[in-house]
Amino acid sequence: MSEPLRVLVTGAAGQIAYSLVIAIARGEVFGTNQPLDLLLLDIKPMEGVLNGVVMELQDCALPLLNSVTPTCDESVAFKDIDVACLVGSMPRREGMERKDLLAANVKIFKTQGNSLHQYAKKTVKVVVVGNPANTNAMICSKYAPSIPKENFSCLTRLDQNRAQSQIASRVGVKVADVRNVIIWGNHSSTQFPDISQAQVKVQDKLKDVRSAVQDDSWLNNEFISTVQKRGAAVIAARKLSSAMSAAKAICDHLRDWWFGTESGTFTSMGVISDGSYGIEAGLVYSFPVEIAADRTYKIVQGINIDNFAREKMDATKNELIEERDLAISVCED
């Protein structure tokens, strides 16, 4: 057994965290030989609920769980952490635009960026989930200058999982038989789910997705809009935002970051742009990435971008520029 890994989950009394913390504590993310110190942060009004989550974790009698620390104090929560899952934010409600969330939530992530800077290990890996996730991740990094920018990411794996599931259902295969779907851009309704590099295993043979689906109209229209609007559809049905699927996607995101992507495959992560594919450097934009065993990633290069893709990639880029400018103005007020 190695030294315990210090893992922070914010918004720990919330519904995403309720599904997330048990998966982490059971070893589904960092492996079944990795002991864990879980740090659970939430706001003071949620302290009672947070203590209930701790009781349940204790009652699970999990062999990997070395300790659980519930707290409302960021100096405690962020101290010497190895991994930060920044889930906590004001939730999106039915009929609410993501931009409405930005002004309120960006201040949370400015504060948490400062806490990462002051208290966390400089090697900490950060995944931002609270929306608007891309811009929150950018602000968080801006206010944590001592932590490398490549250590910050935001969650677009949920969008990738949604896209893979739609394709698998359409073709009639298992989700595991679909690979290399790309999510470009913002975790919003402007995102671009791109199947140009995606493959499907059909009867033990790999096919490109267009050949397997054989319906370009569906792929160019309904498929894209379904993935883009899936979060809103879940809210309309549940009257609550995605929780179980979001927690699963966080686990997938972190597991790939921790152990690397398989040869010949890549995954989608919101990362700080280096200017690849004409995306302005400094934006947190979802790209296809390959992740090495040492937990470093690189943006997949050499993908041909046709006019259809360029238009959609630029639309989501422009939304992120607008969000960035608003976020910075809010933080500097």
GROMACS .gro file of C-alpha atoms in nm:
model
  333
    1MET     CA    1   0.000   0.000   0.000
    2SER     CA    2   0.126   0.347  -0.091
    3GLU     CA    3   0.086   0.670   0.105
    4PRO     CA    4  -0.274   0.796   0.116
    5LEU     CA    5  -0.376   1.023  -0.169
    6ARG     CA    6  -0.539   1.346  -0.051
    7VAL     CA    7  -0.850   1.404  -0.262
    8LEU     CA    8  -1.078   1.706  -0.222
    9VAL     CA    9  -1.442   1.713  -0.332
   10THR     CA   10  -1.621   2.048  -0.307
   11GLY     CA   11  -1.996   2.076  -0.296
   12ALA     CA   12  -1.963   1.754  -0.101
   13ALA     CA   13  -2.316   1.765   0.042
   14GLY     CA   14  -2.466   1.789  -0.306
   15GLN     CA   15  -2.616   1.531  -0.538
   16ILE     CA   16  -2.318   1.488  -0.775
   17ALA     CA   17  -2.081   1.438  -0.481
   18TYR     CA   18  -2.316   1.181  -0.326
   19SER     CA   19  -2.251   0.954  -0.625
   20LEU     CA   20  -1.888   1.064  -0.666
   21VAL     CA   21  -1.740   1.013  -0.320
   22ILE     CA   22  -1.843   0.648  -0.294
   23ALA     CA   23  -1.693   0.568  -0.635
   24ILE     CA   24  -1.364   0.735  -0.539
   25ALA     CA   25  -1.359   0.570  -0.196
   26ARG     CA   26  -1.417   0.223  -0.345
   27GLY     CA   27  -1.108   0.253  -0.563
   28GLU     CA   28  -1.285   0.302  -0.896
   29VAL     CA   29  -1.069   0.604  -0.987
   30PHE     CA   30  -0.722   0.573  -0.837
   31GLY     CA   31  -0.704   0.196  -0.811
   32THR     CA   32  -0.779  -0.073  -0.557
   33ASN     CA   33  -0.438  -0.049  -0.386
   34GLN     CA   34  -0.444   0.328  -0.327
   35PRO     CA   35  -0.544   0.446   0.022
   36LEU     CA   36  -0.732   0.774   0.035
   37ASP     CA   37  -0.776   1.074   0.260
   38LEU     CA   38  -1.104   1.236   0.152
   39LEU     CA   39  -1.154   1.604   0.223
   40LEU     CA   40  -1.516   1.716   0.184
   41LEU     CA   41  -1.591   2.087   0.156
   42ASP     CA   42  -1.927   2.262   0.157
   43ILE     CA   43  -2.083   2.584   0.278
   44LYS     CA   44  -2.192   2.633   0.638
   45PRO     CA   45  -2.568   2.589   0.576
   46MET     CA   46  -2.494   2.239   0.437
   47GLU     CA   47  -2.285   2.128   0.735
   48GLY     CA   48  -2.552   1.898   0.875
   49VAL     CA   49  -2.602   1.721   0.541
   50LEU     CA   50  -2.224   1.696   0.502
   51ASN     CA   51  -2.197   1.521   0.838
   52GLY     CA   52  -2.461   1.275   0.718
   53VAL     CA   53  -2.249   1.195   0.412
   54VAL     CA   54  -1.953   1.129   0.644
   55MET     CA   55  -2.164   0.893   0.856
   56GLU     CA   56  -2.263   0.699   0.545
   57LEU     CA   57  -1.900   0.673   0.429
   58GLN     CA   58  -1.806   0.543   0.773
   59ASP     CA   59  -2.091   0.292   0.758
   60CYS     CA   60  -1.965   0.164   0.421
   61ALA     CA   61  -1.655   0.028   0.602
   62LEU     CA   62  -1.435   0.095   0.300
   63PRO     CA   63  -1.087  -0.058   0.328
   64LEU     CA   64  -0.917   0.212   0.118
   65LEU     CA   65  -1.060   0.503   0.314
   66ASN     CA   66  -0.788   0.616   0.551
   67SER     CA   67  -0.969   0.928   0.671
   68VAL     CA   68  -1.263   1.158   0.595
   69THR     CA   69  -1.248   1.527   0.684
   70PRO     CA   70  -1.569   1.731   0.649
   71THR     CA   71  -1.510   2.106   0.661
   72CYS     CA   72  -1.643   2.448   0.568
   73ASP     CA   73  -1.291   2.598   0.588
   74GLU     CA   74  -1.093   2.622   0.264
   75SER     CA   75  -0.761   2.636   0.450
   76VAL     CA   76  -0.839   2.288   0.585
   77ALA     CA   77  -0.994   2.152   0.267
   78PHE     CA   78  -0.714   2.253   0.028
   79LYS     CA   79  -0.419   2.170   0.256
   80ASP     CA   80  -0.161   1.953   0.075
   81ILE     CA   81  -0.416   1.799  -0.161
   82ASP     CA   82  -0.313   1.582  -0.458
   83VAL     CA   83  -0.644   1.603  -0.647
   84ALA     CA   84  -0.921   1.864  -0.646
   85CYS     CA   85  -1.272   1.788  -0.777
   86LEU     CA   86  -1.431   2.132  -0.779
   87VAL     CA   87  -1.797   2.037  -0.802
   88GLY     CA   88  -1.960   2.293  -0.575
   89SER     CA   89  -2.133   2.587  -0.739
   90MET     CA   90  -2.473   2.748  -0.767
   91PRO     CA   91  -2.685   2.487  -0.951
   92ARG     CA   92  -2.849   2.552  -1.283
   93ARG     CA   93  -3.228   2.541  -1.271
   94GLU     CA   94  -3.482   2.486  -1.547
   95GLY     CA   95  -3.501   2.786  -1.778
   96MET     CA   96  -3.175   2.934  -1.648
   97GLU     CA   97  -2.907   3.029  -1.898
   98ARG     CA   98  -2.552   2.931  -1.814
   99LYS     CA   99  -2.450   3.296  -1.845
  100ASP     CA  100  -2.681   3.373  -1.551
  101LEU     CA  101  -2.465   3.144  -1.342
  102LEU     CA  102  -2.138   3.299  -1.444
  103ALA     CA  103  -2.141   3.616  -1.237
  104ALA     CA  104  -2.228   3.424  -0.919
  105ASN     CA  105  -2.002   3.125  -0.970
  106VAL     CA  106  -1.689   3.289  -1.102
  107LYS     CA  107  -1.627   3.451  -0.762
  108ILE     CA  108  -1.636   3.108  -0.599
  109PHE     CA  109  -1.364   2.984  -0.833
  110LYS     CA  110  -1.152   3.296  -0.785
  111THR     CA  111  -1.154   3.221  -0.411
  112GLN     CA  112  -1.077   2.853  -0.467
  113GLY     CA  113  -0.794   2.943  -0.704
  114ASN     CA  114  -0.644   3.151  -0.424
  115SER     CA  115  -0.683   2.857  -0.185
  116LEU     CA  116  -0.513   2.620  -0.430
  117HIS     CA  117  -0.229   2.871  -0.462
  118GLN     CA  118  -0.189   2.905  -0.085
  119TYR     CA  119  -0.249   2.554   0.046
  120ALA     CA  120  -0.241   2.277  -0.218
  121LYS     CA  121   0.056   2.078  -0.342
  122LYS     CA  122   0.202   2.236  -0.655
  123THR     CA  123   0.151   1.902  -0.831
  124VAL     CA  124  -0.225   1.901  -0.764
  125LYS     CA  125  -0.450   1.789  -1.049
  126VAL     CA  126  -0.769   1.997  -1.074
  127VAL     CA  127  -1.095   1.911  -1.250
  128VAL     CA  128  -1.361   2.182  -1.250
  129VAL     CA  129  -1.721   2.063  -1.277
  130GLY     CA  130  -1.925   2.358  -1.150
  131ASN     CA  131  -2.070   2.554  -1.442
  132PRO     CA  132  -1.974   2.741  -1.650
  133ALA     CA  133  -1.695   2.488  -1.611
  134ASN     CA  134  -1.452   2.604  -1.881
  135THR     CA  135  -1.449   2.965  -1.767
  136ASN     CA  136  -1.445   2.870  -1.399
  137ALA     CA  137  -1.136   2.657  -1.467
  138MET     CA  138  -0.969   2.947  -1.647
  139ILE     CA  139  -1.038   3.182  -1.354
  140CYS     CA  140  -0.926   2.920  -1.101
  141SER     CA  141  -0.594   2.883  -1.282
  142LYS     CA  142  -0.552   3.262  -1.312
  143TYR     CA  143  -0.572   3.298  -0.934
  144ALA     CA  144  -0.341   3.002  -0.864
  145PRO     CA  145  -0.024   3.124  -1.038
  146SER     CA  146   0.207   2.886  -0.850
  147ILE     CA  147   0.036   2.578  -0.999
  148PRO     CA  148   0.118   2.484  -1.361
  149LYS     CA  149  -0.162   2.572  -1.603
  150GLU     CA  150  -0.158   2.220  -1.746
  151ASN     CA  151  -0.273   2.092  -1.405
  152PHE     CA  152  -0.614   2.254  -1.457
  153SER     CA  153  -0.895   2.093  -1.654
  154CYS     CA  154  -1.270   2.103  -1.682
  155LEU     CA  155  -1.517   1.823  -1.736
  156THR     CA  156  -1.634   1.755  -2.092
  157ARG     CA  157  -1.618   1.378  -2.052
  158LEU     CA  158  -1.989   1.380  -1.971
  159ASP     CA  159  -2.054   1.521  -2.320
  160GLN     CA  160  -1.823   1.261  -2.472
  161ASN     CA  161  -2.003   0.983  -2.286
  162ARG     CA  162  -2.338   1.117  -2.404
  163ALA     CA  163  -2.214   1.125  -2.764
  164GLN     CA  164  -2.073   0.773  -2.748
  165SER     CA  165  -2.398   0.644  -2.600
  166GLN     CA  166  -2.605   0.804  -2.877
  167ILE     CA  167  -2.386   0.646  -3.145
  168ALA     CA  168  -2.381   0.305  -2.978
  169SER     CA  169  -2.760   0.308  -2.952
  170ARG     CA  170  -2.798   0.413  -3.315
  171VAL     CA  171  -2.564   0.142  -3.446
  172GLY     CA  172  -2.680  -0.125  -3.200
  173VAL     CA  173  -2.346  -0.192  -3.030
  174LYS     CA  174  -2.209  -0.158  -2.677
  175VAL     CA  175  -2.081   0.183  -2.569
  176ALA     CA  176  -1.736   0.028  -2.521
  177ASP     CA  177  -1.732  -0.042  -2.897
  178VAL     CA  178  -1.731   0.333  -2.978
  179ARG     CA  179  -1.409   0.531  -2.947
  180ASN     CA  180  -1.244   0.862  -3.035
  181VAL     CA  181  -1.550   1.084  -3.036
  182ILE     CA  182  -1.430   1.443  -2.985
  183ILE     CA  183  -1.595   1.721  -2.790
  184TRP     CA  184  -1.464   2.059  -2.904
  185GLY     CA  185  -1.512   2.380  -2.710
  186ASN     CA  186  -1.736   2.481  -2.426
  187HIS     CA  187  -1.938   2.258  -2.194
  188SER     CA  188  -2.253   2.431  -2.315
  189SER     CA  189  -2.507   2.411  -2.593
  190THR     CA  190  -2.244   2.549  -2.834
  191GLN     CA  191  -2.011   2.252  -2.791
  192PHE     CA  192  -1.927   2.055  -3.106
  193PRO     CA  193  -1.952   1.674  -3.081
  194ASP     CA  194  -1.730   1.561  -3.370
  195ILE     CA  195  -1.736   1.208  -3.513
  196SER     CA  196  -1.477   1.267  -3.786
  197GLN     CA  197  -1.215   1.056  -3.605
  198ALA     CA  198  -1.456   0.821  -3.428
  199GLN     CA  199  -1.470   0.448  -3.487
  200VAL     CA  200  -1.720   0.175  -3.406
  201LYS     CA  201  -1.650  -0.194  -3.365
  202VAL     CA  202  -1.915  -0.386  -3.560
  203GLN     CA  203  -1.883  -0.765  -3.569
  204ASP     CA  204  -1.517  -0.740  -3.460
  205LYS     CA  205  -1.430  -0.495  -3.737
  206LEU     CA  206  -1.356  -0.124  -3.687
  207LYS     CA  207  -1.560   0.111  -3.902
  208ASP     CA  208  -1.568   0.487  -3.917
  209VAL     CA  209  -1.886   0.622  -3.761
  210ARG     CA  210  -2.035   0.758  -4.085
  211SER     CA  211  -2.005   0.416  -4.248
  212ALA     CA  212  -2.154   0.245  -3.944
  213VAL     CA  213  -2.445   0.487  -3.897
  214GLN     CA  214  -2.521   0.543  -4.267
  215ASP     CA  215  -2.729   0.853  -4.196
  216ASP     CA  216  -2.542   1.180  -4.253
  217SER     CA  217  -2.851   1.390  -4.187
  218TRP     CA  218  -2.887   1.242  -3.836
  219LEU     CA  219  -2.514   1.281  -3.763
  220ASN     CA  220  -2.501   1.643  -3.883
  221ASN     CA  221  -2.818   1.756  -3.709
  222GLU     CA  222  -3.012   1.553  -3.452
  223PHE     CA  223  -2.707   1.380  -3.305
  224ILE     CA  224  -2.526   1.710  -3.245
  225SER     CA  225  -2.828   1.890  -3.099
  226THR     CA  226  -2.916   1.593  -2.874
  227VAL     CA  227  -2.568   1.595  -2.719
  228GLN     CA  228  -2.560   1.974  -2.695
  229LYS     CA  229  -2.897   1.992  -2.516
  230ARG     CA  230  -2.882   1.673  -2.313
  231GLY     CA  231  -2.815   1.855  -1.987
  232ALA     CA  232  -3.123   2.071  -2.035
  233ALA     CA  233  -3.329   1.762  -2.124
  234VAL     CA  234  -3.226   1.594  -1.799
  235ILE     CA  235  -3.321   1.907  -1.603
  236ALA     CA  236  -3.661   1.917  -1.776
  237ALA     CA  237  -3.723   1.552  -1.686
  238ARG     CA  238  -3.579   1.540  -1.332
  239LYS     CA  239  -3.619   1.905  -1.231
  240LEU     CA  240  -3.256   1.865  -1.122
  241SER     CA  241  -2.931   1.871  -1.315
  242SER     CA  242  -2.736   1.559  -1.414
  243ALA     CA  243  -2.581   1.394  -1.109
  244MET     CA  244  -2.519   1.021  -1.147
  245SER     CA  245  -2.390   1.061  -1.504
  246ALA     CA  246  -2.179   1.363  -1.405
  247ALA     CA  247  -2.019   1.169  -1.120
  248LYS     CA  248  -1.942   0.877  -1.353
  249ALA     CA  249  -1.784   1.116  -1.604
  250ILE     CA  250  -1.566   1.276  -1.334
  251CYS     CA  251  -1.443   0.927  -1.245
  252ASP     CA  252  -1.367   0.851  -1.612
  253HIS     CA  253  -1.186   1.184  -1.654
  254LEU     CA  254  -0.968   1.138  -1.347
  255ARG     CA  255  -0.895   0.769  -1.408
  256ASP     CA  256  -0.767   0.844  -1.759
  257TRP     CA  257  -0.561   1.137  -1.627
  258TRP     CA  258  -0.416   0.914  -1.356
  259PHE     CA  259  -0.341   0.602  -1.560
  260GLY     CA  260  -0.327   0.732  -1.919
  261THR     CA  261  -0.529   0.668  -2.233
  262GLU     CA  262  -0.498   0.340  -2.420
  263SER     CA  263  -0.281   0.330  -2.730
  264GLY     CA  264  -0.476   0.443  -3.035
  265THR     CA  265  -0.740   0.623  -2.832
  266PHE     CA  266  -0.786   0.971  -2.695
  267THR     CA  267  -1.032   1.145  -2.468
  268SER     CA  268  -1.187   1.491  -2.446
  269MET     CA  269  -1.085   1.731  -2.170
  270GLY     CA  270  -1.126   2.103  -2.125
  271VAL     CA  271  -0.765   2.226  -2.103
  272ILE     CA  272  -0.588   2.558  -2.140
  273SER     CA  273  -0.538   2.620  -2.511
  274ASP     CA  274  -0.186   2.651  -2.650
  275GLY     CA  275  -0.322   2.795  -2.974
  276SER     CA  276  -0.387   2.459  -3.141
  277TYR     CA  277  -0.652   2.455  -3.417
  278GLY     CA  278  -0.673   2.836  -3.414
  279ILE     CA  279  -0.818   2.848  -3.063
  280GLU     CA  280  -0.698   3.153  -2.873
  281ALA     CA  281  -0.425   3.065  -2.623
  282GLY     CA  282  -0.537   3.087  -2.262
  283LEU     CA  283  -0.899   2.984  -2.315
  284VAL     CA  284  -1.005   2.661  -2.146
  285TYR     CA  285  -1.137   2.471  -2.447
  286SER     CA  286  -1.223   2.105  -2.488
  287PHE     CA  287  -0.974   1.925  -2.711
  288PRO     CA  288  -0.896   1.561  -2.787
  289VAL     CA  289  -0.597   1.466  -2.571
  290GLU     CA  290  -0.369   1.168  -2.531
  291ILE     CA  291  -0.251   1.108  -2.175
  292ALA     CA  292   0.079   0.940  -2.092
  293ALA     CA  293   0.154   0.713  -1.798
  294ASP     CA  294   0.327   1.005  -1.621
  295ARG     CA  295  -0.007   1.194  -1.620
  296THR     CA  296   0.099   1.450  -1.878
  297TYR     CA  297  -0.132   1.510  -2.170
  298LYS     CA  298  -0.087   1.644  -2.519
  299ILE     CA  299  -0.348   1.782  -2.755
  300VAL     CA  300  -0.394   1.549  -3.052
  301GLN     CA  301  -0.256   1.722  -3.361
  302GLY     CA  302  -0.311   1.685  -3.734
  303ILE     CA  303  -0.689   1.649  -3.740
  304ASN     CA  304  -0.835   1.786  -4.062
  305ILE     CA  305  -1.088   2.061  -3.987
  306ASP     CA  306  -1.343   2.106  -4.268
  307ASN     CA  307  -1.568   2.409  -4.310
  308PHE     CA  308  -1.856   2.245  -4.118
  309ALA     CA  309  -1.631   2.177  -3.818
  310ARG     CA  310  -1.456   2.515  -3.835
  311GLU     CA  311  -1.784   2.704  -3.815
  312LYS     CA  312  -1.894   2.511  -3.506
  313MET     CA  313  -1.550   2.525  -3.340
  314ASP     CA  314  -1.538   2.902  -3.389
  315ALA     CA  315  -1.892   2.951  -3.254
  316THR     CA  316  -1.806   2.778  -2.927
  317LYS     CA  317  -1.471   2.962  -2.914
  318ASN     CA  318  -1.650   3.295  -2.947
  319GLU     CA  319  -1.884   3.206  -2.661
  320LEU     CA  320  -1.582   3.126  -2.443
  321ILE     CA  321  -1.422   3.462  -2.529
  322GLU     CA  322  -1.742   3.639  -2.421
  323GLU     CA  323  -1.752   3.436  -2.098
  324ARG     CA  324  -1.384   3.505  -2.027
  325ASP     CA  325  -1.426   3.880  -2.070
  326LEU     CA  326  -1.732   3.889  -1.844
  327ALA     CA  327  -1.562   3.669  -1.583
  328ILE     CA  328  -1.251   3.885  -1.569
  329SER     CA  329  -1.461   4.202  -1.534
  330VAL     CA  330  -1.655   4.042  -1.245
  331CYS     CA  331  -1.334   3.934  -1.069
  332GLU     CA  332  -1.174   4.276  -1.105
  333ASP     CA  333  -1.473   4.472  -0.973
   0.00000   0.00000   0.00000
